Short mmCIF file of C-alpha atoms in Angstrom, two decimals:
data_model
loop_
_atom_site.label_atom_id
_atom_site.label_comp_id
_atom_site.label_asym_id
_atom_site.label_seq_id
_atom_site.Cartn_x
_atom_site.Cartn_y
_atom_site.Cartn_z
CA MET A 127 58.40 139.02 137.27
CA GLY A 128 55.73 139.08 134.56
CA GLN A 129 57.80 141.46 132.44
CA LYS A 130 60.78 139.12 132.77
CA VAL A 131 58.74 136.17 131.46
CA ILE A 132 57.47 138.25 128.53
CA ASN A 133 61.01 139.32 127.64
CA GLY A 134 62.20 135.72 127.93
CA ARG A 135 59.45 134.61 125.58
CA ALA A 136 60.43 137.33 123.11
CA PHE A 137 64.06 136.18 123.21
CA ARG A 138 63.08 132.56 122.63
CA ARG A 139 60.92 133.51 119.67
CA PHE A 140 63.67 135.65 118.17
CA SER A 141 66.32 132.95 118.63
CA ALA A 142 63.97 130.33 117.13
CA VAL A 143 63.43 132.55 114.07
CA THR A 144 67.21 132.90 113.79
CA VAL A 145 67.67 129.11 113.80
CA ILE A 146 65.03 128.74 111.08
CA ALA A 147 66.73 131.47 109.05
CA VAL A 148 70.08 129.66 109.26
CA TYR A 149 68.42 126.54 107.89
CA LEU A 150 66.98 128.65 105.07
CA LEU A 151 70.52 129.79 104.26
CA ILE A 152 71.70 126.18 104.22
CA LEU A 153 68.94 125.40 101.70
CA ILE A 154 69.93 128.38 99.55
CA GLY A 155 73.56 127.32 99.79
CA GLY A 156 72.54 123.91 98.50
CA ILE A 157 70.78 125.56 95.57
CA VAL A 158 73.91 127.59 94.85
CA ARG A 159 75.99 124.41 94.84
CA THR A 160 73.54 122.46 92.73
CA THR A 161 73.20 125.16 90.08
CA GLY A 162 76.95 125.70 89.93
CA SER A 163 76.52 129.31 91.01
CA GLY A 164 79.23 129.34 93.65
CA MET A 165 81.51 131.42 91.43
CA GLY A 166 78.68 133.62 90.18
CA CYS A 167 80.46 136.42 92.05
CA PRO A 168 84.25 135.99 91.70
CA ASP A 169 85.08 138.36 94.56
CA TRP A 170 83.89 138.85 98.14
CA PRO A 171 82.09 140.59 99.82
CA LYS A 172 81.23 142.59 96.71
CA CYS A 173 80.07 141.02 93.45
CA PHE A 174 82.20 141.98 90.45
CA GLY A 175 83.48 144.91 92.49
CA SER A 176 80.01 146.30 93.18
CA TRP A 177 77.39 146.01 95.91
CA VAL A 178 74.77 145.64 93.16
CA PRO A 179 75.73 142.86 90.74
CA PRO A 180 75.89 143.36 86.96
CA THR A 181 73.11 141.93 84.84
CA ASP A 182 75.01 141.77 81.56
CA VAL A 183 78.62 141.06 80.55
CA SER A 184 78.72 144.45 78.78
CA GLN A 185 78.81 146.05 82.24
CA LEU A 186 82.16 144.40 82.95
CA PRO A 187 85.62 145.37 81.68
CA SER A 188 86.90 143.29 78.79
CA ASP A 189 89.66 141.80 80.95
CA TYR A 190 87.41 140.98 83.94
CA LYS A 191 88.61 137.38 84.08
CA GLU A 192 92.23 138.40 84.49
CA VAL A 193 91.35 141.13 87.00
CA TYR A 194 89.42 138.88 89.36
CA ALA A 195 91.81 135.95 88.92
CA GLN A 196 94.59 138.25 90.11
CA GLU A 197 92.52 139.43 93.08
CA ARG A 198 91.84 135.86 94.09
CA ALA A 199 95.51 134.96 93.68
CA GLU A 200 96.48 137.70 96.13
CA LYS A 201 93.90 136.54 98.67
CA ASN A 202 95.08 132.95 98.27
CA LYS A 203 98.65 133.98 99.03
CA ARG A 204 97.52 135.47 102.34
CA PHE A 205 95.48 132.36 103.13
CA VAL A 206 98.44 130.12 102.26
CA SER A 207 100.60 132.10 104.69
CA TYR A 208 98.11 131.29 107.47
CA LEU A 209 98.12 127.60 106.54
CA THR A 210 101.91 127.52 106.54
CA ALA A 211 102.07 129.26 109.92
CA PHE A 212 99.88 126.51 111.40
CA GLY A 213 101.89 123.71 109.79
CA PHE A 214 99.54 122.82 106.92
CA ASP A 215 102.30 122.96 104.30
CA GLU A 216 100.80 120.27 102.08
CA LEU A 217 97.46 122.07 101.83
CA ALA A 218 99.28 125.34 101.17
CA ASP A 219 101.22 123.74 98.29
CA GLN A 220 98.00 122.30 96.90
CA ILE A 221 96.45 125.75 96.68
CA LEU A 222 99.53 127.41 95.22
CA ASN A 223 100.18 124.75 92.59
CA ASP A 224 96.63 123.98 91.42
CA PRO A 225 96.08 125.91 88.15
CA ASP A 226 92.33 125.27 88.22
CA ILE A 227 91.94 127.40 91.33
CA LEU A 228 92.46 130.60 89.32
CA THR A 229 90.24 129.55 86.42
CA GLU A 230 87.55 132.16 85.80
CA GLU A 231 84.10 131.21 84.55
CA GLU A 232 82.19 133.00 81.84
CA PHE A 233 79.75 135.58 83.15
CA ASN A 234 76.29 134.15 83.72
CA ALA A 235 73.63 136.57 84.95
CA THR A 236 71.46 133.84 86.51
CA LYS A 237 74.34 132.34 88.46
CA THR A 238 75.47 135.79 89.56
CA LEU A 239 71.99 136.62 90.86
CA THR A 240 71.74 133.25 92.63
CA GLU A 241 75.02 133.76 94.47
CA TYR A 242 74.14 137.37 95.23
CA ILE A 243 70.84 136.32 96.85
CA ASN A 244 72.78 133.77 98.88
CA ARG A 245 75.03 136.54 100.18
CA LEU A 246 72.12 138.86 100.93
CA VAL A 247 70.39 136.19 102.98
CA GLY A 248 73.69 135.50 104.73
CA ALA A 249 73.96 139.19 105.64
CA VAL A 250 70.40 139.19 107.04
CA ILE A 251 71.20 136.13 109.14
CA GLY A 252 74.31 137.85 110.44
CA LEU A 253 72.07 140.68 111.63
CA LEU A 254 69.63 138.20 113.21
CA ILE A 255 72.44 136.53 115.14
CA PHE A 256 73.75 139.92 116.20
CA GLY A 257 70.20 140.73 117.36
CA THR A 258 70.16 137.46 119.33
CA PHE A 259 73.35 138.53 121.06
CA ILE A 260 72.00 141.99 121.87
CA MET A 261 68.79 140.51 123.29
CA SER A 262 70.80 137.95 125.28
CA ILE A 263 72.55 140.67 127.29
CA ARG A 264 69.50 140.77 129.59
CA TYR A 265 70.53 137.28 130.79
CA TRP A 266 74.02 138.41 131.83
CA ARG A 267 73.20 138.49 135.54
CA THR A 268 70.96 135.40 135.67
CA ASP A 269 72.62 133.08 133.12
CA ARG A 270 75.61 134.63 131.40
CA THR A 271 76.26 131.43 129.45
CA ILE A 272 73.41 132.48 127.15
CA THR A 273 75.09 135.82 126.49
CA VAL A 274 78.54 134.33 126.01
CA LEU A 275 77.34 131.66 123.59
CA SER A 276 75.26 134.18 121.65
CA PHE A 277 78.37 136.31 121.27
CA ILE A 278 80.42 133.29 120.16
CA ALA A 279 77.75 132.47 117.56
CA PHE A 280 78.01 136.03 116.25
CA VAL A 281 81.81 135.82 116.06
CA LEU A 282 81.55 132.47 114.27
CA VAL A 283 79.22 134.01 111.69
CA GLY A 284 81.93 136.55 110.92
CA PHE A 285 84.47 133.74 110.67
CA GLN A 286 82.04 131.83 108.46
CA GLY A 287 81.86 134.85 106.16
CA TRP A 288 85.64 134.86 105.92
CA ILE A 289 85.66 131.12 105.19
CA GLY A 290 83.07 131.83 102.47
CA SER A 291 85.43 134.35 100.92
CA ILE A 292 88.19 131.72 100.91
CA VAL A 293 85.81 129.23 99.28
CA VAL A 294 85.36 131.78 96.49
CA SER A 295 89.03 132.74 96.19
CA THR A 296 90.07 129.07 95.96
CA ASN A 297 87.44 128.40 93.27
CA LEU A 298 85.25 126.19 95.48
CA LEU A 299 88.11 124.06 96.79
CA HIS A 300 86.40 120.88 97.96
CA TRP A 301 87.71 120.54 101.50
CA MET A 302 87.01 124.21 102.12
CA ILE A 303 83.35 123.63 101.23
CA THR A 304 83.24 120.79 103.81
CA ILE A 305 84.67 123.10 106.49
CA HIS A 306 82.09 125.72 105.48
CA MET A 307 79.33 123.16 105.97
CA LEU A 308 80.56 121.87 109.33
CA LEU A 309 80.94 125.40 110.66
CA ALA A 310 77.33 126.11 109.69
CA LEU A 311 76.27 123.06 111.73
CA LEU A 312 78.28 124.31 114.71
CA ILE A 313 76.52 127.67 114.52
CA VAL A 314 73.13 125.95 114.32
CA CYS A 315 73.88 123.84 117.40
CA LEU A 316 75.08 126.88 119.35
CA LEU A 317 71.87 128.76 118.54
CA ILE A 318 69.73 125.73 119.42
CA TYR A 319 71.50 125.47 122.76
CA VAL A 320 70.96 129.17 123.44
CA TYR A 321 67.25 128.70 122.67
CA TYR A 322 67.03 125.63 124.90
CA ARG A 323 68.92 127.20 127.78
CA SER A 324 66.63 130.22 127.77
CA LYS A 325 63.61 127.90 127.84
CA ARG A 326 64.63 125.15 130.22
CA GLU A 327 63.24 126.92 133.31
CA VAL A 328 59.71 126.63 131.93
CA LEU A 329 59.97 123.07 130.61
CA ASN A 330 57.55 120.63 132.16
CA LEU A 331 58.84 117.18 131.30
CA ASN A 332 59.05 113.93 133.26
CA LEU A 333 62.54 112.78 132.37
CA GLU A 334 63.34 110.06 134.88
CA GLY A 335 65.00 106.89 133.65
CA THR A 336 66.04 108.19 130.24
CA GLY A 337 69.66 106.99 130.34
CA LYS A 338 69.17 104.39 127.62
CA LEU A 339 67.27 106.84 125.43
CA ARG A 340 70.05 109.39 125.73
CA ALA A 341 72.68 106.77 124.94
CA VAL A 342 70.91 105.61 121.78
CA LEU A 343 70.21 109.18 120.66
CA LEU A 344 73.84 110.14 121.28
CA ILE A 345 74.89 107.23 119.07
CA CYS A 346 72.48 108.48 116.39
CA PHE A 347 73.94 111.97 116.66
CA ILE A 348 77.57 110.83 116.53
CA THR A 349 76.94 108.51 113.57
CA THR A 350 75.01 111.14 111.61
CA LEU A 351 77.91 113.61 111.56
CA PRO A 352 80.27 111.42 109.47
CA GLN A 353 77.36 110.65 107.16
CA ILE A 354 77.06 114.36 106.40
CA VAL A 355 80.81 114.60 105.79
CA MET A 356 80.63 111.59 103.46
CA GLY A 357 77.72 113.26 101.69
CA THR A 358 79.84 116.34 101.01
CA GLN A 359 82.58 114.08 99.65
CA VAL A 360 80.11 112.37 97.33
CA ARG A 361 78.95 115.79 96.17
CA GLU A 362 82.56 116.78 95.52
CA SER A 363 83.03 113.67 93.40
CA ILE A 364 79.91 114.54 91.41
CA ASP A 365 81.29 118.04 90.81
CA LEU A 366 84.37 116.46 89.22
CA LEU A 367 82.32 114.03 87.14
CA ALA A 368 79.88 116.68 85.93
CA ASP A 369 82.42 118.22 83.58
CA HIS A 370 83.18 114.94 81.81
CA PHE A 371 80.11 112.69 81.92
CA ALA A 372 76.37 112.86 81.33
CA ARG A 373 74.16 113.14 84.42
CA SER A 374 72.86 109.60 83.88
CA GLU A 375 76.42 108.27 84.26
CA TRP A 376 77.38 110.03 87.48
CA ILE A 377 76.23 107.37 89.95
CA SER A 378 77.91 104.52 88.08
CA LYS A 379 81.19 106.45 88.07
CA LEU A 380 81.22 107.17 91.80
CA GLY A 381 83.66 105.25 93.96
CA MET A 382 83.68 103.64 97.38
CA GLU A 383 82.60 106.79 99.24
CA PHE A 384 79.19 106.59 97.56
CA LEU A 385 78.74 102.89 98.39
CA VAL A 386 79.62 103.54 102.03
CA HIS A 387 77.37 106.61 102.15
CA ARG A 388 74.46 104.62 100.70
CA SER A 389 74.89 101.63 103.01
CA TYR A 390 75.48 103.82 106.05
CA SER A 391 72.05 105.40 105.58
CA ILE A 392 70.43 102.02 106.27
CA LEU A 393 72.28 101.84 109.59
CA LEU A 394 71.08 105.33 110.52
CA LEU A 395 67.50 104.46 109.61
CA GLY A 396 67.68 101.35 111.79
CA LEU A 397 69.09 103.30 114.73
CA HIS A 398 66.31 105.88 114.53
CA LEU A 399 63.65 103.18 114.25
CA TYR A 400 65.04 101.65 117.44
CA LEU A 401 65.07 105.04 119.15
CA VAL A 402 61.42 105.72 118.29
CA TRP A 403 60.52 102.21 119.46
CA LEU A 404 62.16 102.96 122.83
CA LEU A 405 60.26 106.25 123.08
CA THR A 406 56.99 104.49 122.31
CA MET A 407 57.51 101.57 124.69
CA LYS A 408 58.46 103.77 127.64
CA LYS A 409 55.07 104.41 129.24
CA ASP A 410 55.94 107.68 130.98
CA THR A 411 57.59 109.29 127.94
CA PRO A 412 56.15 112.81 127.53
CA GLN A 413 54.08 113.29 124.39
CA LYS A 414 56.37 116.12 123.32
CA LEU A 415 59.36 113.76 123.20
CA LYS A 416 57.36 111.17 121.28
CA LEU A 417 56.45 113.89 118.79
CA TYR A 418 60.08 114.93 118.37
CA GLY A 419 61.02 111.29 117.89
CA ALA A 420 58.37 110.87 115.19
CA ILE A 421 59.55 114.07 113.45
CA MET A 422 63.13 112.84 113.58
CA LEU A 423 62.21 109.48 112.07
CA LEU A 424 60.12 111.17 109.39
CA ILE A 425 63.02 113.42 108.38
CA VAL A 426 65.42 110.46 108.30
CA GLY A 427 62.95 108.49 106.17
CA ILE A 428 62.50 111.33 103.69
CA GLU A 429 66.27 111.83 103.64
CA VAL A 430 66.83 108.18 102.73
CA LEU A 431 64.07 108.37 100.12
CA SER A 432 65.63 111.46 98.55
CA GLY A 433 68.94 109.59 98.42
CA VAL A 434 67.23 106.70 96.60
CA VAL A 435 65.69 109.15 94.12
CA MET A 436 69.09 110.68 93.41
CA ALA A 437 70.74 107.28 93.04
CA TYR A 438 68.20 105.87 90.59
CA PHE A 439 67.07 108.96 88.71
CA GLY A 440 70.33 110.61 87.71
CA VAL A 441 70.82 112.93 90.70
CA PRO A 442 67.98 115.39 89.94
CA ALA A 443 69.09 118.96 90.60
CA ALA A 444 65.90 119.80 92.53
CA ILE A 445 66.48 117.00 95.05
CA GLN A 446 70.09 117.80 95.96
CA PRO A 447 69.52 120.92 98.13
CA ILE A 448 66.57 119.19 99.84
CA HIS A 449 68.80 116.22 100.63
CA LEU A 450 71.37 118.57 102.17
CA LEU A 451 68.76 120.46 104.18
CA LEU A 452 67.22 117.28 105.58
CA GLY A 453 70.63 116.01 106.70
CA THR A 454 71.31 119.19 108.67
CA LEU A 455 67.76 119.18 110.08
CA ILE A 456 68.37 115.70 111.47
CA ILE A 457 71.39 117.01 113.37
CA GLY A 458 69.38 119.93 114.74
CA VAL A 459 66.46 117.82 115.98
CA GLN A 460 68.79 115.19 117.44
CA TYR A 461 70.72 117.82 119.33
CA TYR A 462 67.63 119.54 120.70
CA VAL A 463 66.13 116.25 121.92
CA LEU A 464 69.48 115.38 123.53
CA LEU A 465 69.27 118.65 125.43
CA LEU A 466 65.70 117.90 126.50
CA LEU A 467 66.67 114.45 127.73
CA GLY A 468 69.47 116.00 129.76
CA ASN A 469 67.21 118.61 131.34
CA ARG A 470 67.06 118.31 135.10
CA ARG A 471 65.77 121.74 136.08
CA VAL A 472 62.10 120.97 135.59
CA GLN A 473 59.41 123.41 136.65
CA THR A 474 55.74 123.84 135.87
CA SER A 475 55.12 126.53 133.24
#
């Protein structure tokens, strides 16, 4: 029995490290987006046809733009065939008829290195999630849901890698980047659930009478998801404006999606303030839940503050990936607390 507890603790630690690593990748992905390094490697999974990226344009053939544009065109044709098979004819036509999709950028060693690091970290995280699955096999007889979900997370990472290759081949097509982001959130939530499920037998929480708390938190969770989607849409609009206007003009040129995104953040802040108030006023609320509530409110507050900084200071490049990371952290903390509030198998550790 003692060995089983030790192994369970090791699994929880490993799965927690994996979750943290995924968030690190989200941060790096934000840096890639902010620095415009997404096309630093025009092919996938290699970078300019090599596992070690070039450091100077002299290492590339003179017609490298045409070569990689053609490679991406072939991959896009295959992707378009999948879209057509599933009835997404309009999206397929958009990809085939958009000349900008095959536009190749000039080689930039810094951007290439940035994207290459992003891919390396992604590969490490793939190994971590595979390790989580391997370690989860020990739960097959006692709680096979942990093993099944760990395997699904691993499969989704492979699918995420394929989606990443499509993002590259379509020259950072905006709606593909949104799908890439939402899939990352799904993987995070799966891993958080695996961590929680492996830990719930040793939780020691008094969770009676938490129906209202769960309802309010669920509302917070559901309303945060569209805010993240709107945030990606605002970022897409900025990408389009960046080529034609000075940074100081970006905010004034943004449309309704920015106004909604900005106003919506006030609603989210109010909801989280109300949630923390409920946690505080409920006398028998465990200190751990109060702590999670305070952390959640702090992250939301910093997220709103970072949005204000971007709105009034010309969208500083250093703030953008932090803003993205904080948004995804909110989802993670919300989801974990929802799981805790739903826990009914309470034992003393």
